Every structure is written in C-alpha cells, then in structure tokens.
C-alpha cells in the first residue's frame, strides 16, 4: 500500500474540509439536528462539487473516482456530524446499486436526477421483525399484471421521508425458502397510493430522519424492478463492502472531531493551577484515543485500497466498520468525561456527539454482525 495521497486526493480532502467549515460546521449540524431539518444548501453544495457523480465512470457521466476518494469525503463530512456524512453516503450507495443493476431508463434517472442532486434515494430493507437477519423480510410484492402489489412494512428507513426521494425497497417476490432467494429490489415513490411514511422519534440522527414505511396494496410498476427478479439479495450484497468502507470514513471524521473538541477544551480549562489536559490521567486517555482513531483509519484505508485494486475485502470491511463505529462511541464517551459539566449541557457540541454516537454500533450492521463475519473468515461459525 502507498500511504501517501496524490495531489488530486489532497485537493479533494482540502475542498471537503472547507465545505464543512463554510456550510456545515459541527455547531450548524447540531442546530439542524435539533430542528429536524435538511437545509437545501447541504445537498446542493455536494452536487455542485460533483460528489454525487464522483464514483461513476467518466464515459457514464461521472468523474471516475474510487473508494479512497469517497472515504476522504465521508471522513471530512463526518467532522460536522455522522448524520451529515450520511446525507452523502445514504444517497450514493443506492445510486451506485441502481446504476449497476438497473435498466437504461433507470440509469438515465441516476445520471439526470441523482448525480445532479435534484433527487435522492433512500433504502427500505429493515423491518420490525428483520434487522440483522435482513433476509427474513416479509414485505411482499405480488404479480399484478403490469404492476407489483406491495404489502408490508419497513422500519428504520433513513431519509425516506424527505421530499424528492425514491425508496429503494427490498421485497419478497418469490418463496420464503431458500431464505435468501425470492427477494427483489423495487424503486417506490412514497407518493404512491397505499404508501405511508411515518417519522420515528429517535435520540439523534434528526437531519435525515428515520422512518417507518407502510405498504397497503400499493401498486408499483414492474418497470421499477431493479436487477433480476428474485435475485435482490445478490443486488444488495454487491455494494455492501463499499458501504462499510465509506461509512467507516464517516465514523473516523466524527471520532477525530470529537477528540479535537475535547483537546481544545482540555487546553483551555484550568484546574489546580494548570490546563486539565496536562494531568496525566486525561493526557494518557486522549493519547490512547488518538491511537485508536489512527488504527481505525488504517483499517478503513486498507479496505478502500483493496476495493480500489478489485480485491475482495469482506473481512477487512467488517473490521473497518467494527473499529470505526466503536471508536466513535469511545471518543464521545471520553469527551463527555473530559468536558464534564460543559459536555453534559445540551448547549454543547459534545452532548450532540454523545447522542449521535450511540447508534453507530447498531446501524449499518451491528458490531455483533461484523464480529460474526470476521469469525467466519477465521473458520469459526459463531451462529
């Protein structure tokens, strides 16, 4: 591996860092979270910088960027908040999936609407009774002439309630056995008759919002099928390694920003006649945290490098997601301890980091699921 960045990658990272400073600093992200809004300048700014078209081939209307470029953007956006990073990642991953597997009309939709930032995608996969066991989904799509008749319910659909959003919904179009067969991907307009989106109250992640989606005999045109019918599990898995890698970048940025914020506080807060950061108890804890963040960064960059080389990285992606998410949680917990009463105040950015970090080890594949995958790569069957 080459640990250095190219001049273009350095410029991309600097551009992303300036974007965060100008458009969405942590204090602004906290305000948006508390108000539960997505400001138009966020998505518009990302689109104007060409980030939504970045990973697509140049001859397909994109800029030919790879996993490392994507993780650099995600890491800088994570400095604002992980939710801000997900405003990018949550649109990009389903966009890549639809473009890879979709019809020519669907690919045109990605080029003209998603790459330009005019339209967003959200993912409907989890259900009330199927989260980590995603293949146990029960939402059905029955053949109904030129349409599918969709019945069921999705949960934890991030961003599905925003305007100008299509939900990439995984449904069961075939038998339940074998469990991973008979699944298909449909593009569903939330404005379709029989579709209802309800916002779920959550501790954090209020910018994009989390939703339940109900399908009550909703008719979805068959032309909205993405990829082969009954092979949606393969479609879903096709970008799961890339998703883990980019998400890990968001965790890295959030964890590093959390450490930077507590360091600033520790340098300026005095007790017993000196800055509190000069007490060994806190200095060592923050030194350990920086070591953990750098370790997580190396794991994430390694996985990105493997992907860029066209090499498999199922194990490495799981390691990156596991380490990145748990490091963000650890950073926020230490930040609350270092900032003490200041962090406990809901006016502080640290309180926002703490709220937001809790779900990191749950969403996008729990830490336990990542450990299962790593264990399987070692020849162990943990379940």
Short mmCIF file of C-alpha atoms in Angstrom, two decimals:
data_model
loop_
_atom_site.label_atom_id
_atom_site.label_comp_id
_atom_site.label_asym_id
_atom_site.label_seq_id
_atom_site.Cartn_x
_atom_site.Cartn_y
_atom_site.Cartn_z
CA UNK A 1 0.00 0.00 0.00
CA UNK A 2 1.04 3.57 -0.71
CA UNK A 3 0.22 5.62 2.38
CA UNK A 4 0.56 8.92 0.53
CA UNK A 5 -2.24 10.76 -1.25
CA UNK A 6 -2.00 12.10 -4.77
CA UNK A 7 -2.18 15.84 -5.37
CA UNK A 8 -5.75 15.40 -6.59
CA UNK A 9 -6.72 13.49 -3.45
CA UNK A 10 -5.11 16.13 -1.23
CA UNK A 11 -7.08 18.81 -3.06
CA UNK A 12 -10.29 16.81 -2.70
CA UNK A 13 -9.77 16.46 1.04
CA UNK A 14 -8.98 20.17 1.40
CA UNK A 15 -12.09 21.06 -0.59
CA UNK A 16 -14.25 18.82 1.58
CA UNK A 17 -12.77 20.30 4.76
CA UNK A 18 -13.50 23.83 3.52
CA UNK A 19 -17.04 22.80 2.60
CA UNK A 20 -17.63 21.62 6.15
CA UNK A 21 -16.14 24.80 7.62
CA UNK A 22 -18.23 27.04 5.36
CA UNK A 23 -21.53 25.17 5.05
CA UNK A 24 -21.94 22.66 7.86
CA UNK A 25 -19.63 23.13 10.87
CA UNK A 26 -20.49 21.00 13.89
CA UNK A 27 -22.40 23.81 15.59
CA UNK A 28 -24.60 24.17 12.50
CA UNK A 29 -25.10 20.40 12.24
CA UNK A 30 -26.22 20.37 15.88
CA UNK A 31 -28.74 23.12 15.12
CA UNK A 32 -30.11 21.23 12.11
CA UNK A 33 -30.38 18.08 14.23
CA UNK A 34 -32.35 19.90 16.92
CA UNK A 35 -34.64 21.48 14.34
CA UNK A 36 -35.00 18.24 12.37
CA UNK A 37 -34.30 19.89 9.03
CA UNK A 38 -32.16 19.28 5.98
CA UNK A 39 -31.04 22.64 4.62
CA UNK A 40 -31.11 22.83 0.81
CA UNK A 41 -27.57 24.21 0.70
CA UNK A 42 -26.21 20.91 2.00
CA UNK A 43 -27.30 18.66 -0.87
CA UNK A 44 -26.97 21.47 -3.40
CA UNK A 45 -23.38 22.12 -2.32
CA UNK A 46 -22.43 18.44 -2.57
CA UNK A 47 -23.95 18.25 -6.05
CA UNK A 48 -22.22 21.42 -7.25
CA UNK A 49 -18.88 19.96 -6.19
CA UNK A 50 -19.64 16.87 -8.28
CA UNK A 51 -19.56 14.47 -5.36
CA UNK A 52 -22.69 12.53 -6.32
CA UNK A 53 -21.23 11.77 -9.76
CA UNK A 54 -17.72 11.11 -8.45
CA UNK A 55 -17.72 7.28 -8.30
CA UNK A 56 -19.20 6.70 -11.75
CA UNK A 57 -17.06 6.09 -14.82
CA UNK A 58 -16.24 9.12 -16.94
CA UNK A 59 -17.87 7.62 -20.03
CA UNK A 60 -21.06 7.17 -17.98
CA UNK A 61 -21.28 10.80 -16.94
CA UNK A 62 -19.19 10.52 -13.78
CA UNK A 63 -15.71 11.51 -12.69
CA UNK A 64 -14.10 8.09 -12.24
CA UNK A 65 -13.38 8.37 -8.52
CA UNK A 66 -12.68 5.33 -6.39
CA UNK A 67 -13.21 4.11 -2.83
CA UNK A 68 -10.36 6.17 -1.37
CA UNK A 69 -11.75 9.40 -2.81
CA UNK A 70 -15.16 8.55 -1.36
CA UNK A 71 -13.78 7.75 2.08
CA UNK A 72 -11.88 11.06 2.12
CA UNK A 73 -15.11 12.98 1.52
CA UNK A 74 -17.01 10.92 4.10
CA UNK A 75 -14.30 11.47 6.70
CA UNK A 76 -14.38 15.24 6.28
CA UNK A 77 -18.19 15.35 6.33
CA UNK A 78 -18.12 13.24 9.50
CA UNK A 79 -16.30 16.09 11.21
CA UNK A 80 -19.58 18.00 11.01
CA UNK A 81 -21.57 15.01 12.17
CA UNK A 82 -22.09 11.43 11.09
CA UNK A 83 -25.61 12.36 10.02
CA UNK A 84 -24.16 14.95 7.65
CA UNK A 85 -21.87 12.25 6.24
CA UNK A 86 -24.91 10.02 5.75
CA UNK A 87 -26.57 12.76 3.71
CA UNK A 88 -23.90 11.85 1.18
CA UNK A 89 -23.40 8.14 1.80
CA UNK A 90 -27.11 7.32 2.06
CA UNK A 91 -27.78 8.71 -1.42
CA UNK A 92 -24.58 7.45 -3.03
CA UNK A 93 -24.77 3.74 -2.15
CA UNK A 94 -28.28 3.04 -3.52
CA UNK A 95 -27.41 5.24 -6.51
CA UNK A 96 -24.41 3.06 -7.31
CA UNK A 97 -26.53 -0.08 -6.85
CA UNK A 98 -29.32 1.09 -9.16
CA UNK A 99 -26.82 2.24 -11.78
CA UNK A 100 -25.05 -1.11 -11.72
CA UNK A 101 -28.14 -3.28 -11.94
CA UNK A 102 -30.80 -1.02 -13.44
CA UNK A 103 -32.37 -0.69 -16.86
CA UNK A 104 -31.20 2.00 -19.25
CA UNK A 105 -34.11 4.21 -18.16
CA UNK A 106 -33.12 3.73 -14.51
CA UNK A 107 -29.50 4.53 -15.31
CA UNK A 108 -30.64 7.70 -17.07
CA UNK A 109 -32.57 8.60 -13.93
CA UNK A 110 -29.40 8.25 -11.86
CA UNK A 111 -27.43 10.38 -14.34
CA UNK A 112 -30.01 13.12 -14.72
CA UNK A 113 -31.54 13.28 -11.25
CA UNK A 114 -29.30 11.69 -8.61
CA UNK A 115 -25.85 12.68 -9.90
CA UNK A 116 -27.09 16.26 -10.22
CA UNK A 117 -28.55 16.36 -6.72
CA UNK A 118 -32.09 17.00 -7.94
CA UNK A 119 -33.36 13.76 -6.42
CA UNK A 120 -32.38 11.46 -3.58
CA UNK A 121 -32.57 7.76 -2.86
CA UNK A 122 -33.26 6.04 0.45
CA UNK A 123 -33.12 2.33 1.28
CA UNK A 124 -36.00 0.27 2.66
CA UNK A 125 -34.53 -3.01 3.93
CA UNK A 126 -35.06 -3.49 7.68
CA UNK A 127 -38.47 -4.42 9.06
CA UNK A 128 -39.90 -4.63 12.59
CA UNK A 129 -39.00 -8.35 12.72
CA UNK A 130 -35.93 -8.39 10.46
CA UNK A 131 -32.96 -6.17 11.13
CA UNK A 132 -29.67 -8.02 11.33
CA UNK A 133 -31.45 -11.02 9.79
CA UNK A 134 -32.34 -8.94 6.74
CA UNK A 135 -33.18 -11.92 4.53
CA UNK A 136 -36.11 -12.71 6.83
CA UNK A 137 -38.02 -9.74 5.38
CA UNK A 138 -41.77 -10.22 4.93
CA UNK A 139 -42.87 -7.32 2.75
CA UNK A 140 -44.36 -8.94 -0.35
CA UNK A 141 -44.73 -7.83 -3.95
CA UNK A 142 -47.27 -9.97 -5.81
CA UNK A 143 -47.53 -10.13 -9.58
CA UNK A 144 -50.46 -7.93 -10.62
CA UNK A 145 -50.35 -7.56 -14.39
CA UNK A 146 -48.16 -4.59 -15.28
CA UNK A 147 -47.57 -3.89 -11.59
CA UNK A 148 -46.47 -5.43 -8.33
CA UNK A 149 -48.96 -5.25 -5.46
CA UNK A 150 -46.86 -4.42 -2.41
CA UNK A 151 -47.93 -5.20 1.15
CA UNK A 152 -45.90 -4.92 4.34
CA UNK A 153 -43.87 -2.55 6.46
CA UNK A 154 -40.33 -1.23 6.55
CA UNK A 155 -38.59 0.25 9.59
CA UNK A 156 -35.52 2.42 10.15
CA UNK A 157 -35.69 3.88 6.65
CA UNK A 158 -33.19 6.74 6.83
CA UNK A 159 -34.14 9.76 4.77
CA UNK A 160 -37.24 8.13 3.32
CA UNK A 161 -39.49 10.98 4.41
CA UNK A 162 -37.59 13.77 2.66
CA UNK A 163 -39.04 15.47 -0.42
CA UNK A 164 -37.78 14.41 -3.85
CA UNK A 165 -36.84 10.97 -2.58
CA UNK A 166 -37.39 7.49 -4.02
CA UNK A 167 -37.17 4.49 -1.71
CA UNK A 168 -35.14 1.55 -3.00
CA UNK A 169 -37.23 -1.16 -1.34
CA UNK A 170 -36.33 -4.81 -0.91
CA UNK A 171 -39.40 -7.04 -1.17
CA UNK A 172 -40.24 -10.71 -1.41
CA UNK A 173 -41.37 -11.71 -4.89
CA UNK A 174 -40.74 -15.44 -4.53
CA UNK A 175 -40.93 -18.26 -1.98
CA UNK A 176 -39.53 -17.83 1.53
CA UNK A 177 -37.24 -20.85 1.10
CA UNK A 178 -34.42 -20.66 0.47
CA UNK A 179 -34.50 -17.57 2.65
CA UNK A 180 -32.02 -15.55 0.59
CA UNK A 181 -33.85 -16.28 -2.64
CA UNK A 182 -37.12 -14.78 -3.80
CA UNK A 183 -36.06 -11.20 -2.90
CA UNK A 184 -36.23 -8.31 -5.37
CA UNK A 185 -35.43 -4.60 -5.40
CA UNK A 186 -38.14 -2.10 -6.36
CA UNK A 187 -37.99 1.67 -6.71
CA UNK A 188 -41.00 3.06 -4.85
CA UNK A 189 -42.31 6.61 -4.98
CA UNK A 190 -43.54 7.48 -1.45
CA UNK A 191 -46.39 9.45 -3.04
CA UNK A 192 -47.85 6.21 -4.46
CA UNK A 193 -51.37 5.40 -3.28
CA UNK A 194 -51.14 2.92 -0.44
CA UNK A 195 -47.70 4.07 0.74
CA UNK A 196 -47.47 5.89 4.07
CA UNK A 197 -44.26 7.25 5.61
CA UNK A 198 -44.16 8.00 9.35
CA UNK A 199 -41.21 9.63 11.09
CA UNK A 200 -39.80 7.65 14.02
CA UNK A 201 -38.78 9.65 17.12
CA UNK A 202 -35.10 8.94 17.79
CA UNK A 203 -32.36 10.09 20.15
CA UNK A 204 -30.37 11.66 17.30
CA UNK A 205 -29.89 11.46 13.51
CA UNK A 206 -32.66 14.04 13.04
CA UNK A 207 -31.25 15.71 9.92
CA UNK A 208 -32.12 12.89 7.54
CA UNK A 209 -34.71 11.42 9.86
CA UNK A 210 -35.67 7.79 10.45
CA UNK A 211 -38.99 6.44 9.21
CA UNK A 212 -41.44 3.58 9.11
CA UNK A 213 -42.92 2.91 5.69
CA UNK A 214 -46.27 1.13 5.31
CA UNK A 215 -47.39 -0.53 2.09
CA UNK A 216 -51.12 -1.16 1.90
CA UNK A 217 -51.84 -2.71 -1.51
CA UNK A 218 -49.54 -0.22 -3.23
CA UNK A 219 -49.24 -0.70 -7.00
CA UNK A 220 -45.66 -0.34 -8.21
CA UNK A 221 -44.94 -0.61 -11.97
CA UNK A 222 -42.89 -3.63 -12.99
CA UNK A 223 -40.55 -1.28 -14.81
CA UNK A 224 -39.41 -0.18 -11.33
CA UNK A 225 -37.79 -3.57 -10.76
CA UNK A 226 -34.01 -3.19 -10.39
CA UNK A 227 -31.92 -6.16 -11.46
CA UNK A 228 -33.16 -9.74 -11.91
CA UNK A 229 -36.39 -10.71 -10.22
CA UNK A 230 -35.88 -12.92 -7.13
CA UNK A 231 -32.14 -12.10 -7.06
CA UNK A 232 -32.31 -8.98 -4.93
CA UNK A 233 -30.09 -10.45 -2.24
CA UNK A 234 -27.24 -10.56 -4.74
CA UNK A 235 -28.07 -6.99 -5.76
CA UNK A 236 -27.99 -5.81 -2.14
CA UNK A 237 -24.69 -7.54 -1.37
CA UNK A 238 -22.98 -6.16 -4.47
CA UNK A 239 -22.05 -2.87 -2.76
CA UNK A 240 -22.06 -3.86 0.90
CA UNK A 241 -18.27 -3.80 1.15
CA UNK A 242 -18.10 -0.32 -0.35
CA UNK A 243 -20.86 0.82 2.01
CA UNK A 244 -18.93 -0.39 5.05
CA UNK A 245 -15.78 1.35 3.86
CA UNK A 246 -17.43 4.73 3.23
CA UNK A 247 -19.46 4.57 6.45
CA UNK A 248 -16.21 3.88 8.31
CA UNK A 249 -14.90 7.16 6.92
CA UNK A 250 -17.84 9.00 8.46
CA UNK A 251 -17.11 7.43 11.84
CA UNK A 252 -13.45 8.40 11.55
CA UNK A 253 -14.24 12.03 10.89
CA UNK A 254 -16.74 12.19 13.75
CA UNK A 255 -14.32 10.49 16.18
CA UNK A 256 -11.41 12.74 15.20
CA UNK A 257 -13.53 15.88 15.51
CA UNK A 258 -14.73 14.70 18.92
CA UNK A 259 -11.13 14.28 20.07
CA UNK A 260 -10.15 17.66 18.64
CA UNK A 261 -13.04 19.31 20.51
CA UNK A 262 -12.10 17.74 23.85
CA UNK A 263 -8.44 18.65 23.27
CA UNK A 264 -9.39 22.27 22.74
CA UNK A 265 -11.40 22.21 25.95
CA UNK A 266 -8.60 20.44 27.86
CA UNK A 267 -6.07 23.06 26.80
CA UNK A 268 -8.23 25.99 27.88
CA UNK A 269 -9.96 24.65 31.01
CA UNK A 270 -7.80 25.19 34.08
CA UNK A 271 -7.98 23.38 37.41
CA UNK A 272 -5.47 23.26 40.25
CA UNK A 273 -3.43 25.93 38.51
CA UNK A 274 -2.90 24.33 35.10
CA UNK A 275 -4.78 23.13 31.99
CA UNK A 276 -6.63 19.91 32.72
CA UNK A 277 -5.11 18.30 29.63
CA UNK A 278 -1.74 18.37 31.34
CA UNK A 279 -2.90 15.93 34.01
CA UNK A 280 -1.59 12.50 33.13
CA UNK A 281 -4.94 10.80 33.72
CA UNK A 282 -6.54 12.78 30.90
CA UNK A 283 -3.44 13.10 28.70
CA UNK A 284 -2.96 9.33 28.55
CA UNK A 285 -6.63 8.70 27.87
CA UNK A 286 -6.59 11.12 24.94
CA UNK A 287 -3.31 9.69 23.66
CA UNK A 288 -4.88 6.22 23.71
CA UNK A 289 -7.91 7.55 21.84
CA UNK A 290 -5.76 9.10 19.11
CA UNK A 291 -4.03 5.74 18.74
CA UNK A 292 -7.41 4.03 18.39
CA UNK A 293 -8.57 6.56 15.78
CA UNK A 294 -5.39 6.15 13.76
CA UNK A 295 -5.80 2.37 13.97
CA UNK A 296 -9.37 2.66 12.70
CA UNK A 297 -8.19 4.93 9.89
CA UNK A 298 -5.57 2.40 8.78
CA UNK A 299 -8.18 -0.37 8.74
CA UNK A 300 -10.58 1.75 6.70
CA UNK A 301 -7.95 2.92 4.23
CA UNK A 302 -6.70 -0.64 3.80
CA UNK A 303 -10.21 -1.82 2.92
CA UNK A 304 -10.60 1.10 0.49
CA UNK A 305 -7.27 0.25 -1.13
CA UNK A 306 -8.29 -3.40 -1.55
CA UNK A 307 -11.56 -2.36 -3.18
CA UNK A 308 -9.71 0.01 -5.49
CA UNK A 309 -7.50 -2.91 -6.58
CA UNK A 310 -10.56 -5.05 -7.29
CA UNK A 311 -9.68 -7.39 -4.44
CA UNK A 312 -12.23 -8.90 -2.02
CA UNK A 313 -12.38 -7.23 1.38
CA UNK A 314 -15.33 -8.77 3.19
CA UNK A 315 -13.25 -9.38 6.31
CA UNK A 316 -11.38 -6.08 6.09
CA UNK A 317 -14.60 -4.11 5.52
CA UNK A 318 -16.17 -5.67 8.59
CA UNK A 319 -13.07 -4.86 10.64
CA UNK A 320 -13.17 -1.24 9.45
CA UNK A 321 -16.87 -0.84 10.26
CA UNK A 322 -16.47 -2.51 13.66
CA UNK A 323 -13.44 -0.48 14.68
CA UNK A 324 -14.70 2.82 13.30
CA UNK A 325 -18.11 2.66 14.94
CA UNK A 326 -16.83 1.54 18.33
CA UNK A 327 -14.09 4.17 18.25
CA UNK A 328 -16.67 6.92 17.69
CA UNK A 329 -18.65 5.67 20.68
CA UNK A 330 -15.48 5.58 22.81
CA UNK A 331 -14.50 9.08 21.69
CA UNK A 332 -17.87 10.56 22.60
CA UNK A 333 -17.84 8.84 25.97
CA UNK A 334 -14.37 10.16 26.80
CA UNK A 335 -15.33 13.59 25.50
CA UNK A 336 -18.20 13.73 27.96
CA UNK A 337 -15.82 12.83 30.80
CA UNK A 338 -13.18 15.37 29.78
CA UNK A 339 -15.69 18.16 29.25
CA UNK A 340 -17.59 17.17 32.40
CA UNK A 341 -20.46 19.53 33.18
CA UNK A 342 -19.81 21.51 29.99
CA UNK A 343 -20.35 18.36 27.94
CA UNK A 344 -23.45 17.42 29.92
CA UNK A 345 -25.10 20.70 28.94
CA UNK A 346 -27.27 20.25 25.87
CA UNK A 347 -25.85 23.52 24.54
CA UNK A 348 -22.50 21.80 23.92
CA UNK A 349 -21.46 20.09 20.70
CA UNK A 350 -20.13 17.25 22.86
CA UNK A 351 -23.64 16.40 24.06
CA UNK A 352 -24.65 16.19 20.39
CA UNK A 353 -21.73 13.88 19.62
CA UNK A 354 -22.71 11.66 22.53
CA UNK A 355 -26.32 11.34 21.38
CA UNK A 356 -25.33 10.69 17.80
CA UNK A 357 -22.59 8.15 18.51
CA UNK A 358 -24.82 5.67 20.35
CA UNK A 359 -26.37 4.23 17.20
CA UNK A 360 -23.02 3.82 15.40
CA UNK A 361 -22.58 0.25 16.62
CA UNK A 362 -26.16 -0.61 15.61
CA UNK A 363 -26.92 0.94 12.22
CA UNK A 364 -25.31 -0.28 9.02
CA UNK A 365 -24.72 -3.70 10.56
CA UNK A 366 -24.29 -4.16 14.29
CA UNK A 367 -20.92 -4.78 15.90
CA UNK A 368 -22.06 -8.32 16.66
CA UNK A 369 -22.83 -8.98 12.99
CA UNK A 370 -19.41 -7.61 11.99
CA UNK A 371 -17.76 -9.93 14.52
CA UNK A 372 -19.73 -12.85 13.11
CA UNK A 373 -18.37 -12.10 9.66
CA UNK A 374 -14.81 -11.75 10.90
CA UNK A 375 -15.14 -15.01 12.84
CA UNK A 376 -16.39 -16.82 9.72
CA UNK A 377 -13.33 -15.59 7.81
CA UNK A 378 -11.26 -17.30 10.52
CA UNK A 379 -13.05 -20.60 10.02
CA UNK A 380 -15.33 -20.16 13.01
CA UNK A 381 -19.10 -20.42 12.91
CA UNK A 382 -20.39 -18.17 15.69
CA UNK A 383 -24.08 -18.81 14.93
#
